[in-house]
GROMACS .gro file of C-alpha atoms in nm:
model
   81
    1UNK     CA    1  -0.809   1.318  -0.287
    2UNK     CA    2  -0.484   1.463  -0.403
    3UNK     CA    3  -0.194   1.261  -0.541
    4UNK     CA    4   0.134   1.368  -0.384
    5UNK     CA    5   0.382   1.126  -0.534
    6UNK     CA    6   0.447   0.807  -0.721
    7UNK     CA    7   0.738   0.628  -0.553
    8UNK     CA    8   0.927   0.401  -0.791
    9UNK     CA    9   0.979   0.043  -0.679
   10UNK     CA   10   1.038  -0.263  -0.890
   11UNK     CA   11   0.812  -0.499  -0.689
   12UNK     CA   12   0.492  -0.285  -0.664
   13UNK     CA   13   0.345   0.052  -0.762
   14UNK     CA   14   0.346   0.287  -0.467
   15UNK     CA   15   0.135   0.599  -0.475
   16UNK     CA   16   0.109   0.857  -0.196
   17UNK     CA   17  -0.215   1.057  -0.151
   18UNK     CA   18  -0.336   1.322   0.084
   19UNK     CA   19  -0.710   1.302   0.183
   20UNK     CA   20  -0.922   1.418   0.467
   21UNK     CA   21  -0.636   1.484   0.716
   22UNK     CA   22  -0.459   1.157   0.629
   23UNK     CA   23  -0.180   1.037   0.408
   24UNK     CA   24  -0.282   0.726   0.215
   25UNK     CA   25   0.002   0.498   0.110
   26UNK     CA   26  -0.132   0.278  -0.172
   27UNK     CA   27   0.061  -0.021  -0.297
   28UNK     CA   28  -0.050  -0.217  -0.608
   29UNK     CA   29   0.060  -0.531  -0.767
   30UNK     CA   30  -0.143  -0.678  -1.056
   31UNK     CA   31  -0.509  -0.680  -0.947
   32UNK     CA   32  -0.433  -0.657  -0.574
   33UNK     CA   33  -0.380  -0.345  -0.362
   34UNK     CA   34  -0.302  -0.245  -0.004
   35UNK     CA   35  -0.380   0.090   0.144
   36UNK     CA   36  -0.237   0.227   0.466
   37UNK     CA   37  -0.390   0.547   0.621
   38UNK     CA   38  -0.167   0.754   0.843
   39UNK     CA   39  -0.295   1.064   1.023
   40UNK     CA   40  -0.110   1.385   0.919
   41UNK     CA   41  -0.092   1.465   1.290
   42UNK     CA   42   0.127   1.160   1.344
   43UNK     CA   43   0.404   1.286   1.115
   44UNK     CA   44   0.605   1.602   1.105
   45UNK     CA   45   0.617   1.628   0.726
   46UNK     CA   46   0.548   1.443   0.398
   47UNK     CA   47   0.915   1.336   0.412
   48UNK     CA   48   0.838   1.114   0.711
   49UNK     CA   49   0.618   0.894   0.476
   50UNK     CA   50   0.934   0.812   0.274
   51UNK     CA   51   1.104   0.706   0.596
   52UNK     CA   52   0.821   0.467   0.668
   53UNK     CA   53   0.861   0.311   0.329
   54UNK     CA   54   1.184   0.150   0.407
   55UNK     CA   55   1.298  -0.189   0.257
   56UNK     CA   56   1.159  -0.387   0.548
   57UNK     CA   57   0.810  -0.237   0.521
   58UNK     CA   58   0.790  -0.272   0.138
   59UNK     CA   59   0.931  -0.625   0.148
   60UNK     CA   60   0.668  -0.730   0.402
   61UNK     CA   61   0.390  -0.570   0.186
   62UNK     CA   62   0.523  -0.757  -0.126
   63UNK     CA   63   0.512  -1.089   0.073
   64UNK     CA   64   0.156  -0.993   0.182
   65UNK     CA   65   0.053  -0.971  -0.182
   66UNK     CA   66   0.165  -1.335  -0.224
   67UNK     CA   67  -0.054  -1.434   0.067
   68UNK     CA   68  -0.345  -1.230  -0.061
   69UNK     CA   69  -0.323  -1.402  -0.404
   70UNK     CA   70  -0.312  -1.740  -0.234
   71UNK     CA   71  -0.618  -1.654  -0.026
   72UNK     CA   72  -0.810  -1.538  -0.325
   73UNK     CA   73  -0.718  -1.846  -0.528
   74UNK     CA   74  -0.816  -2.074  -0.241
   75UNK     CA   75  -1.158  -1.912  -0.228
   76UNK     CA   76  -1.197  -1.961  -0.606
   77UNK     CA   77  -1.100  -2.326  -0.575
   78UNK     CA   78  -1.332  -2.388  -0.281
   79UNK     CA   79  -1.630  -2.269  -0.477
   80UNK     CA   80  -1.524  -2.408  -0.812
   81UNK     CA   81  -1.515  -2.067  -0.983
   0.00000   0.00000   0.00000
C-alpha cells in the first residue's frame, strides 16, 4: 500500500492511498475510521479523488462518525462494559 497524500481537514484526518488497483480514501476521527475504496479505472486521474472529497462528502462522513460513536456506546451500555 502506498500513501499518496494527507489531505488537511479540521474535522478529520484524511489520507489517500493506492493499493491493488484501487484508491483508498481513509478518514479518521479519534478511534474511529471510515475507508472508501474506489477503482482506479473509475477515475481519470488522482485529481478526481480531490473532487470527490467536496464539502458535502466530508460533512456527511463527519456526521457518520457521530452515529458510529453512538452505536459503539450503545453496545457498551447494553452489555454493561
